[in-house]
PDB file of C-alpha atoms and ligand atoms in Angstrom:
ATOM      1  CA  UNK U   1       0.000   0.000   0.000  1.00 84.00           C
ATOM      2  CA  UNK U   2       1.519   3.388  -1.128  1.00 95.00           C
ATOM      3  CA  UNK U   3       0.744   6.211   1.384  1.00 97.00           C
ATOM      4  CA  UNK U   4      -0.531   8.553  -1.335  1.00 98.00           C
ATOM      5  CA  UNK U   5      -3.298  10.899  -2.548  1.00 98.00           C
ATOM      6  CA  UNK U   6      -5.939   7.785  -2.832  1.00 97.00           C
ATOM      7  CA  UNK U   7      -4.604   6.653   0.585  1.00 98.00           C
ATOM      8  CA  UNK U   8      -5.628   9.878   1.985  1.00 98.00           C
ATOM      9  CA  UNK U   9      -8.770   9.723  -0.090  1.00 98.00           C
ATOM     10  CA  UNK U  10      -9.795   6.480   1.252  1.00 98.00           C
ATOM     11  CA  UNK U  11      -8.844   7.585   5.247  1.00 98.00           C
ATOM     12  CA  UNK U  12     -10.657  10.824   4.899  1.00 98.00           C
ATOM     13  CA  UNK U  13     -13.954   8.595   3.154  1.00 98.00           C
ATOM     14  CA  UNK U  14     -13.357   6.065   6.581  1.00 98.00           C
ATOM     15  CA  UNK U  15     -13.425   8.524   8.990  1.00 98.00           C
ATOM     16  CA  UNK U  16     -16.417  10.188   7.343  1.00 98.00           C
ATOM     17  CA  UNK U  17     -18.142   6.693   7.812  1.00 98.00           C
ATOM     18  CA  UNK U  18     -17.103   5.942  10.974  1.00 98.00           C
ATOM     19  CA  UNK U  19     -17.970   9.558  12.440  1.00 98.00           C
ATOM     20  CA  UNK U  20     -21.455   8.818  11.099  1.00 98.00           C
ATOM     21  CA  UNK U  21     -21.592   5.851  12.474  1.00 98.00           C
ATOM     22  CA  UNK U  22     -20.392   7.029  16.014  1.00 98.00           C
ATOM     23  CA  UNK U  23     -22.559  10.504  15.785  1.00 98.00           C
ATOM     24  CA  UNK U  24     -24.785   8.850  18.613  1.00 98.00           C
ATOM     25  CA  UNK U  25     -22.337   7.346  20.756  1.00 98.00           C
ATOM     26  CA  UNK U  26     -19.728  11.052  20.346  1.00 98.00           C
ATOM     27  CA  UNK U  27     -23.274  13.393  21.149  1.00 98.00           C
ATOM     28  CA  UNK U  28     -23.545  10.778  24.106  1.00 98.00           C
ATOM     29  CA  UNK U  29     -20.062  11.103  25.364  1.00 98.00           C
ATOM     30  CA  UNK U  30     -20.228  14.969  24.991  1.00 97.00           C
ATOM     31  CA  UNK U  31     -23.617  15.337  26.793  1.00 97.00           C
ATOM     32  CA  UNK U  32     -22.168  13.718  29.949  1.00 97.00           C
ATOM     33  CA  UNK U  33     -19.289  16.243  30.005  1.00 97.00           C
ATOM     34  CA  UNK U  34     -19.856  19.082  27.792  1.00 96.00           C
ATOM     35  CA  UNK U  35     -22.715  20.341  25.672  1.00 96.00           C
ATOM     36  CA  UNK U  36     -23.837  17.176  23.625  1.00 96.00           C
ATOM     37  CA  UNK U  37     -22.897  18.718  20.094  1.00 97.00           C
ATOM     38  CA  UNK U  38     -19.627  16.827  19.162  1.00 97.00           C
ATOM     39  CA  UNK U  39     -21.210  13.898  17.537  1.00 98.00           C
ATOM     40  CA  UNK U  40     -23.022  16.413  15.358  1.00 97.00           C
ATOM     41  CA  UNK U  41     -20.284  18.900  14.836  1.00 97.00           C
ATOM     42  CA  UNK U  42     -17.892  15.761  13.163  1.00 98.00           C
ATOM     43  CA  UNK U  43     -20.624  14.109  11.320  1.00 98.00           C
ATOM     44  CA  UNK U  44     -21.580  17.517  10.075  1.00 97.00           C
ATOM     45  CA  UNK U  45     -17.837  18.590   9.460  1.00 98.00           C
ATOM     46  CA  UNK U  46     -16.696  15.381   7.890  1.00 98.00           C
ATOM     47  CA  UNK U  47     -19.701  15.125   5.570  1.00 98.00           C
ATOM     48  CA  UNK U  48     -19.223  18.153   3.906  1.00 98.00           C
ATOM     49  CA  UNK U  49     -15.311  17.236   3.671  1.00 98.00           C
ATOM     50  CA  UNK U  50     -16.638  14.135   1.425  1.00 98.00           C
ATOM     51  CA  UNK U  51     -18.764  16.011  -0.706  1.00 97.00           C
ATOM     52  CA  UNK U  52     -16.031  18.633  -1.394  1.00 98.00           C
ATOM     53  CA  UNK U  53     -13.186  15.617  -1.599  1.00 98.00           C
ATOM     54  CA  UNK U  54     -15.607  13.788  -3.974  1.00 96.00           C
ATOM     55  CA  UNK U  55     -16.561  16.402  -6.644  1.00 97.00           C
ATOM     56  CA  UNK U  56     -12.949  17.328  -7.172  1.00 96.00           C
ATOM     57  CA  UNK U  57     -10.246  14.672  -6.069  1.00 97.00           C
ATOM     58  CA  UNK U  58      -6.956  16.510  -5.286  1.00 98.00           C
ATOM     59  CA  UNK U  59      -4.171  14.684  -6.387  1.00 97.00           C
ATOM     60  CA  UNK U  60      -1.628  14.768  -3.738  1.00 98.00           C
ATOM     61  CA  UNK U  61      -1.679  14.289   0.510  1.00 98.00           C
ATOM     62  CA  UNK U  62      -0.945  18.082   1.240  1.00 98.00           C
ATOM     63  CA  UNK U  63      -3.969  18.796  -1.420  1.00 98.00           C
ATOM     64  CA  UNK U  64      -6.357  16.155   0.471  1.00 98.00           C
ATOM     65  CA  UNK U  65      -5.605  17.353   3.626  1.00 98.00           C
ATOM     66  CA  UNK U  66      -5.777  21.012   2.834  1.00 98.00           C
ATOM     67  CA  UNK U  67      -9.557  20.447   1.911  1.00 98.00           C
ATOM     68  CA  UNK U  68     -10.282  19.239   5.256  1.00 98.00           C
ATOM     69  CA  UNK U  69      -8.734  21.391   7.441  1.00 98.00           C
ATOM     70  CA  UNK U  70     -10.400  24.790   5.311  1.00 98.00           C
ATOM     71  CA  UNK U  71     -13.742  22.303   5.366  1.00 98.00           C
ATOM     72  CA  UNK U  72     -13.774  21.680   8.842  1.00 98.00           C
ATOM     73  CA  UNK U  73     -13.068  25.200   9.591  1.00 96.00           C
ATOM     74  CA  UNK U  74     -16.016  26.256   8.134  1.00 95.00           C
ATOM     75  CA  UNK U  75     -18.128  23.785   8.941  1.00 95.00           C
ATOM     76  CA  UNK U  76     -17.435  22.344  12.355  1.00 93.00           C
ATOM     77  CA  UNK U  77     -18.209  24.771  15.133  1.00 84.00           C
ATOM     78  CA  UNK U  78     -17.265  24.791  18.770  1.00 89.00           C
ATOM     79  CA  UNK U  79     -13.726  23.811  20.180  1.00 95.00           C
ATOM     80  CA  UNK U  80     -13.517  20.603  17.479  1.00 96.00           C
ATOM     81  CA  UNK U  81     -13.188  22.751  14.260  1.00 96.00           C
ATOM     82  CA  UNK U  82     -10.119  24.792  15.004  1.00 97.00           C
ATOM     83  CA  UNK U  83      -8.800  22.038  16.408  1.00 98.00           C
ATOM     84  CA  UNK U  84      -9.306  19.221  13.747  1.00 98.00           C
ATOM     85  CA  UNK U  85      -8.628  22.179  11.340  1.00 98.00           C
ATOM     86  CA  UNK U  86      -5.015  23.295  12.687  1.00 98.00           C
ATOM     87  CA  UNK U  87      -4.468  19.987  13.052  1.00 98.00           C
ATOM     88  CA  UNK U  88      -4.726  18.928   9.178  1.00 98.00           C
ATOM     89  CA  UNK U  89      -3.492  22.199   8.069  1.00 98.00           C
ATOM     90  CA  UNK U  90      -0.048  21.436   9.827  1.00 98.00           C
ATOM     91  CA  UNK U  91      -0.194  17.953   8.438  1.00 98.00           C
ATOM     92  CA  UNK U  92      -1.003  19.415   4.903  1.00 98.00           C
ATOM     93  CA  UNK U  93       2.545  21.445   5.636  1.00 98.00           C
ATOM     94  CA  UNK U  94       4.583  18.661   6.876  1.00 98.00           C
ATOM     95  CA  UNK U  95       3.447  15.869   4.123  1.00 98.00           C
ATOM     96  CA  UNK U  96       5.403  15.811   0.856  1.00 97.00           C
ATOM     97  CA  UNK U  97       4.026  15.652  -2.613  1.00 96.00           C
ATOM     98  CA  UNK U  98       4.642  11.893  -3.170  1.00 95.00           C
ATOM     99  CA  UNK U  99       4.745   8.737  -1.630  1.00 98.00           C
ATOM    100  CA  UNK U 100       5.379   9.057   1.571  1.00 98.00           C
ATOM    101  CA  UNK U 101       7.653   7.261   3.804  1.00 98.00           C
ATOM    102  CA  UNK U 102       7.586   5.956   7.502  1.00 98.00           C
ATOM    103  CA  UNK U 103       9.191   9.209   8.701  1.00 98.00           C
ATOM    104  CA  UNK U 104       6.437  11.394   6.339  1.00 98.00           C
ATOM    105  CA  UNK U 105       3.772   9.548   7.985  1.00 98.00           C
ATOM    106  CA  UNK U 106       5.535   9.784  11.819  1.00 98.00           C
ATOM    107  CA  UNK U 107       6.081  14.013  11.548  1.00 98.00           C
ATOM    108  CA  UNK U 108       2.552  14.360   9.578  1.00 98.00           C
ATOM    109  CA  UNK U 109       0.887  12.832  12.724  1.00 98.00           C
ATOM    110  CA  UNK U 110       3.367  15.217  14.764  1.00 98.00           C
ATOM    111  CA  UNK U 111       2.458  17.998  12.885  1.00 98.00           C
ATOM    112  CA  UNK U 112      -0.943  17.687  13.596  1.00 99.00           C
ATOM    113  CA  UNK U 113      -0.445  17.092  17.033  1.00 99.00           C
ATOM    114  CA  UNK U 114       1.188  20.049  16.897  1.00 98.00           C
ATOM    115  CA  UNK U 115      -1.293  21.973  15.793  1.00 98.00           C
ATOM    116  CA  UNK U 116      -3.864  20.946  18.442  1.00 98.00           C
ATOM    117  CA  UNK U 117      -1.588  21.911  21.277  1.00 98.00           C
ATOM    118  CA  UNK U 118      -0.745  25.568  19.380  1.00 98.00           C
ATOM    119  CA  UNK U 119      -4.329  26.180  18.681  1.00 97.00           C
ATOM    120  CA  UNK U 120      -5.510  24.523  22.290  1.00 98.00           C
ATOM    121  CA  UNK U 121      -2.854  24.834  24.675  1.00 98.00           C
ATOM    122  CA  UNK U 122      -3.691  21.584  26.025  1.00 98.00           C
ATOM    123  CA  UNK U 123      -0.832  18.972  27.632  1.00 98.00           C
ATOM    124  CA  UNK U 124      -1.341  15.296  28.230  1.00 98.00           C
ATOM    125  CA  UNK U 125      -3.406  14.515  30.982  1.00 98.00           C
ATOM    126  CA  UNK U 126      -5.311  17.966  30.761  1.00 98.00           C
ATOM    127  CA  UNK U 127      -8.500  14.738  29.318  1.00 98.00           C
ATOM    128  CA  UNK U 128      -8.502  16.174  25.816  1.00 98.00           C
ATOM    129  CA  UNK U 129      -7.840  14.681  22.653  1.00 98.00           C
ATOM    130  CA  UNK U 130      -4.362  15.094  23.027  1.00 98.00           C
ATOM    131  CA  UNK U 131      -4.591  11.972  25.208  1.00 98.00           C
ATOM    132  CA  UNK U 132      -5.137  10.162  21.904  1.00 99.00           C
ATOM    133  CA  UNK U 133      -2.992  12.031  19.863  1.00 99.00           C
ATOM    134  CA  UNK U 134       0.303  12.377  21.879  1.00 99.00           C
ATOM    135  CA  UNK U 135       0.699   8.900  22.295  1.00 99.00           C
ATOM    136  CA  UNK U 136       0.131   8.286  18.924  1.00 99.00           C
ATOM    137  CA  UNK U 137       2.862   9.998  17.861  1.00 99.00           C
ATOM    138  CA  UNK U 138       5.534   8.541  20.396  1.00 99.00           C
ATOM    139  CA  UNK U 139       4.191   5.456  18.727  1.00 99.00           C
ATOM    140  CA  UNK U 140       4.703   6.569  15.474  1.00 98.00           C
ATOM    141  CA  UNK U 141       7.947   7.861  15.917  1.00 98.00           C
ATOM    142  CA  UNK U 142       9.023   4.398  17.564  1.00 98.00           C
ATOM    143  CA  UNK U 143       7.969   2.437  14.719  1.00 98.00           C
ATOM    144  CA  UNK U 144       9.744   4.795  12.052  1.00 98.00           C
ATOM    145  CA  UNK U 145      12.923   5.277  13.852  1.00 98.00           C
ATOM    146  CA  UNK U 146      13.265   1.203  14.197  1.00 98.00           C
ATOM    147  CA  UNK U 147      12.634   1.000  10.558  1.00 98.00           C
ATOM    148  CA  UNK U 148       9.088  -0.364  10.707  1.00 98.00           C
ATOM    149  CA  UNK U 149       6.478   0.453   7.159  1.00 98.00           C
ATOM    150  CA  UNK U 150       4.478   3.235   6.755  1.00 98.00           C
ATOM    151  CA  UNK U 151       1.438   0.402   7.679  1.00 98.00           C
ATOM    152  CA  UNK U 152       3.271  -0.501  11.017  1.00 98.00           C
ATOM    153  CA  UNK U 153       3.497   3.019  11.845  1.00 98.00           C
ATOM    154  CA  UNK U 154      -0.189   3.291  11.731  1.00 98.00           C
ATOM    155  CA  UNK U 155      -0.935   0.531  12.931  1.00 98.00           C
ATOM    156  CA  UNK U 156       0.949   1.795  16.351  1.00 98.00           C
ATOM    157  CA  UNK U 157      -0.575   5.030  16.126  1.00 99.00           C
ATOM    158  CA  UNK U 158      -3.972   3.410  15.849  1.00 98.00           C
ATOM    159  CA  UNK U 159      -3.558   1.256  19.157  1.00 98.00           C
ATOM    160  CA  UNK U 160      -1.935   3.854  20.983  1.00 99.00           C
ATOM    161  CA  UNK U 161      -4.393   6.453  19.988  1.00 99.00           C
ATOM    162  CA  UNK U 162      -7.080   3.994  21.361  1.00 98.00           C
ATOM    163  CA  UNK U 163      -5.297   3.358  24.655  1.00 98.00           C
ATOM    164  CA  UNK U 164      -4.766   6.954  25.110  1.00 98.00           C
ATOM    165  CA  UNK U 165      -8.694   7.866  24.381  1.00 98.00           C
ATOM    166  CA  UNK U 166      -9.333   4.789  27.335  1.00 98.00           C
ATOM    167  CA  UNK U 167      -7.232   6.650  29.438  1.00 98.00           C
ATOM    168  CA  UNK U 168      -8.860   9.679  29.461  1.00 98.00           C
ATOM    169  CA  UNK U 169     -11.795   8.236  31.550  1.00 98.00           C
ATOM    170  CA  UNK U 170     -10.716   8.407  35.126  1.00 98.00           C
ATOM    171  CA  UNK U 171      -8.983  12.117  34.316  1.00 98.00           C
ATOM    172  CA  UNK U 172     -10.547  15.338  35.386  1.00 97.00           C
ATOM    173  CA  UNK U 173     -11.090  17.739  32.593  1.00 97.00           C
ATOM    174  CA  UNK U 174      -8.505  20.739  32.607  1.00 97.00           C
ATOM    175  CA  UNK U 175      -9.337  22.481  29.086  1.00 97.00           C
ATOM    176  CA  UNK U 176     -12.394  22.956  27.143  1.00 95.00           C
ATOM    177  CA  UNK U 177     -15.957  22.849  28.258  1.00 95.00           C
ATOM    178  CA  UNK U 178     -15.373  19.588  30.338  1.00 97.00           C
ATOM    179  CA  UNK U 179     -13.528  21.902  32.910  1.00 96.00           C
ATOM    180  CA  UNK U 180     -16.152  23.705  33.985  1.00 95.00           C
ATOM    181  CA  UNK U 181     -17.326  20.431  35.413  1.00 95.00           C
ATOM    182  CA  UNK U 182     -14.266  20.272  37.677  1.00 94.00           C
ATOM    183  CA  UNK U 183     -14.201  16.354  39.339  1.00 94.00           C
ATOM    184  CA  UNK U 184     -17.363  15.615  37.717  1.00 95.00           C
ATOM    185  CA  UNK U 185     -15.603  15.562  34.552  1.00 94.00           C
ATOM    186  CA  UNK U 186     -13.891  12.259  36.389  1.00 97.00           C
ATOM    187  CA  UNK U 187     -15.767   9.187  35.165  1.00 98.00           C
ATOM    188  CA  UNK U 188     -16.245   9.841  31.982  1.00 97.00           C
ATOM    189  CA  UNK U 189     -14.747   9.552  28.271  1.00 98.00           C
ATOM    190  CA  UNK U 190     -13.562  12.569  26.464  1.00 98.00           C
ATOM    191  CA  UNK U 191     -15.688  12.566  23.413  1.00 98.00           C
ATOM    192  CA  UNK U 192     -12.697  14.906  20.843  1.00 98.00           C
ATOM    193  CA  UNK U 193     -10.088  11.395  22.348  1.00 98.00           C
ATOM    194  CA  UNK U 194     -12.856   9.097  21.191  1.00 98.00           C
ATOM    195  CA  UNK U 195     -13.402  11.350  17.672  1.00 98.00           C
ATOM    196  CA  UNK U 196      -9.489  11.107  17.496  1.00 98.00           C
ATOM    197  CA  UNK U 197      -9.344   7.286  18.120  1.00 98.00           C
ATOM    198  CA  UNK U 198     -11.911   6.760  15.018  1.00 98.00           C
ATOM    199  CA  UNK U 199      -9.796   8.856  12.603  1.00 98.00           C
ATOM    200  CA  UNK U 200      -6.845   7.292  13.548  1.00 99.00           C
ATOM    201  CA  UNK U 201      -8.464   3.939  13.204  1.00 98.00           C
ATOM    202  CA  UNK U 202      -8.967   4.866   9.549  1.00 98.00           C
ATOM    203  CA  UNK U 203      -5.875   5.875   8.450  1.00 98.00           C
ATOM    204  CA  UNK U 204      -4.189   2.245   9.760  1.00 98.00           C
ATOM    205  CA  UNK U 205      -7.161   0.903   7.357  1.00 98.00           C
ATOM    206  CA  UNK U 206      -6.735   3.109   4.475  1.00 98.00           C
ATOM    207  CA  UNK U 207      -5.867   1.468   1.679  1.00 93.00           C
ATOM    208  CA  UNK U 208      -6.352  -1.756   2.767  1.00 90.00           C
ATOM    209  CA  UNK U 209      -8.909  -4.252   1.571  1.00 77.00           C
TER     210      UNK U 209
HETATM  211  P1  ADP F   1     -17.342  22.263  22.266  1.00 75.94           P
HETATM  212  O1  ADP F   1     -16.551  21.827  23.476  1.00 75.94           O
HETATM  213  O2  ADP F   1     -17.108  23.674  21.898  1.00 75.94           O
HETATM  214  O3  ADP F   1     -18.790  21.891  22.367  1.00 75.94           O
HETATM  215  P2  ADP F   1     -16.892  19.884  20.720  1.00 75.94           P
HETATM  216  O4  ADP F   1     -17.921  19.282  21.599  1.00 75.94           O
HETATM  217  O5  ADP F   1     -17.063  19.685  19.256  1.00 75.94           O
HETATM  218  O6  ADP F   1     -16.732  21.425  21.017  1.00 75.94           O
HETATM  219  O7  ADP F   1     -15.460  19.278  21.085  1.00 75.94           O
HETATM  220  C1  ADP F   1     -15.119  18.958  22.401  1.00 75.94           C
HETATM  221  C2  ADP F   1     -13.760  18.288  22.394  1.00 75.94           C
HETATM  222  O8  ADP F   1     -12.758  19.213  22.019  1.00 75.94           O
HETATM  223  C3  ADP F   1     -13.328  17.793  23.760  1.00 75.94           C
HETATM  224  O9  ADP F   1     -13.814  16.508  24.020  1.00 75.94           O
HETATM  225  C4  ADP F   1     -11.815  17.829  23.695  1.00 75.94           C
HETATM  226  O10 ADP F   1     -11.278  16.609  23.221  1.00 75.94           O
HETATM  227  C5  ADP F   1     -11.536  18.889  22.660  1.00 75.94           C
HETATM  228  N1  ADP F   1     -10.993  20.087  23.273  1.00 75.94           N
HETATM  229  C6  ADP F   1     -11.648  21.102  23.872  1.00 75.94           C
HETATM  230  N2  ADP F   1     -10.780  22.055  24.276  1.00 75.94           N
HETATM  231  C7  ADP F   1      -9.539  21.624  23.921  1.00 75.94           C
HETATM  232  C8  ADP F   1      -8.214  22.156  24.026  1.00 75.94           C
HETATM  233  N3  ADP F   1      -7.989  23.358  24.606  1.00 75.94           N
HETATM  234  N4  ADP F   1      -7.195  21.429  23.521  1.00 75.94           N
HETATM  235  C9  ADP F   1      -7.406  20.239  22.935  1.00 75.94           C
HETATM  236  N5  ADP F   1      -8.628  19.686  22.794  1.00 75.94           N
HETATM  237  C10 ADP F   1      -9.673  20.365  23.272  1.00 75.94           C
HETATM  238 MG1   MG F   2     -19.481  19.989  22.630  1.00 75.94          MG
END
């Protein structure tokens, strides 16, 4: 499997799926600790990515992941579209043209790790979805620096990212509108980890049959 422009097709088409699939359980997970709109805001967000993605197929990574970022700005309100939307912008910036490598697919998952932290300020352990992203990267970056594929990378960055979004359950909330709940955020999944752990999901499947 190359990690191309129809790679990023196909994980952007997943997560779309997948978010749609999950709007329920993510409007569910929100309502216990914030405002019960998150399911809605990615199904919303991610829909209108696939329409825009569909009609007019870019042909490289940055190109694909440009779309979504300036789509889920626009789309996706609340603290989710900035977020998601730094997030791929970065990873737009970091990816290269081509094919990319195990290293291109490690700092494009940095880059939009990055991106959440400059846009949210948020450290590991504060029970946001940088408890699914952070770990996904040290992951990541594991698997590339021992020579692992581009596939094994993801694969890491999959299971990590779903470990991390498990952890967040006992944490209390320290950014965002969880906060505000103080310890009764404790208890309770953080619905942006869980949103993470589903697009990470489908990137490790992209591409595959
Ligand atoms: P809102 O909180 O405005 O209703 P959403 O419900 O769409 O927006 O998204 C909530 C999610 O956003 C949280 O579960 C959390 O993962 C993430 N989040 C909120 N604030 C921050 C932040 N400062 N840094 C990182 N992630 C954050
Ligand atoms: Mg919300």
């Amino acid at each position: 499997m190359a990690i191309d422009a129809t790679w990023a097709l196909d994980w952007i088409a997943r997560s779309q799926v997948v978010l749609a699939e999950n709007r329920e359980r993510l409007i569910d997970l929100d309502r216990q600790i914030g405002d019960g709109d998150h399911g809605e805001n990615m199904d919303r967000g991610f829909s209108a990515v696939e329409k825009v993605l569909s009609a007019e197929p870019p042909t490289d990574v940055p190109g694909v992941l440009k779309v979504v970022a300036k789509t889920l700005m626009s789309t996706v309100g609340g603290a989710a579209g900035p977020l998601y939307g730094t997030a791929f912008l970065r990873a737009a910036k970091a990816a290269p043209e081509g094919v990319l490598d195990a290293q291109d697919v490690a700092a494009l998952l940095a880059a939009a790790l990055e991106g959440i932290q400059a846009r949210g300020k948020a450290e590991p352990g504060d029970k946001t979805m940088v408890d699914a992203w952070a770990p996904a990267v040290a992951a990541a970056r594991e698997i590339a620096d021992g020579g692992g594929s581009p596939e094994e990378v993801l694969d890491a960055a999959a299971r990590a990212a779903a470990d991390g979004a498990q952890s967040t359950e006992p944490l209390r909330a320290r950014k965002g509108r969880a906060s505000y709940l103080g310890e009764r955020s404790m208890g309770h999944l953080d619905p942006g980890a869980v949103s993470s752990q589903l697009i990470l999901a489908a990137a490790a499947k992209a591409g595959r049959a």
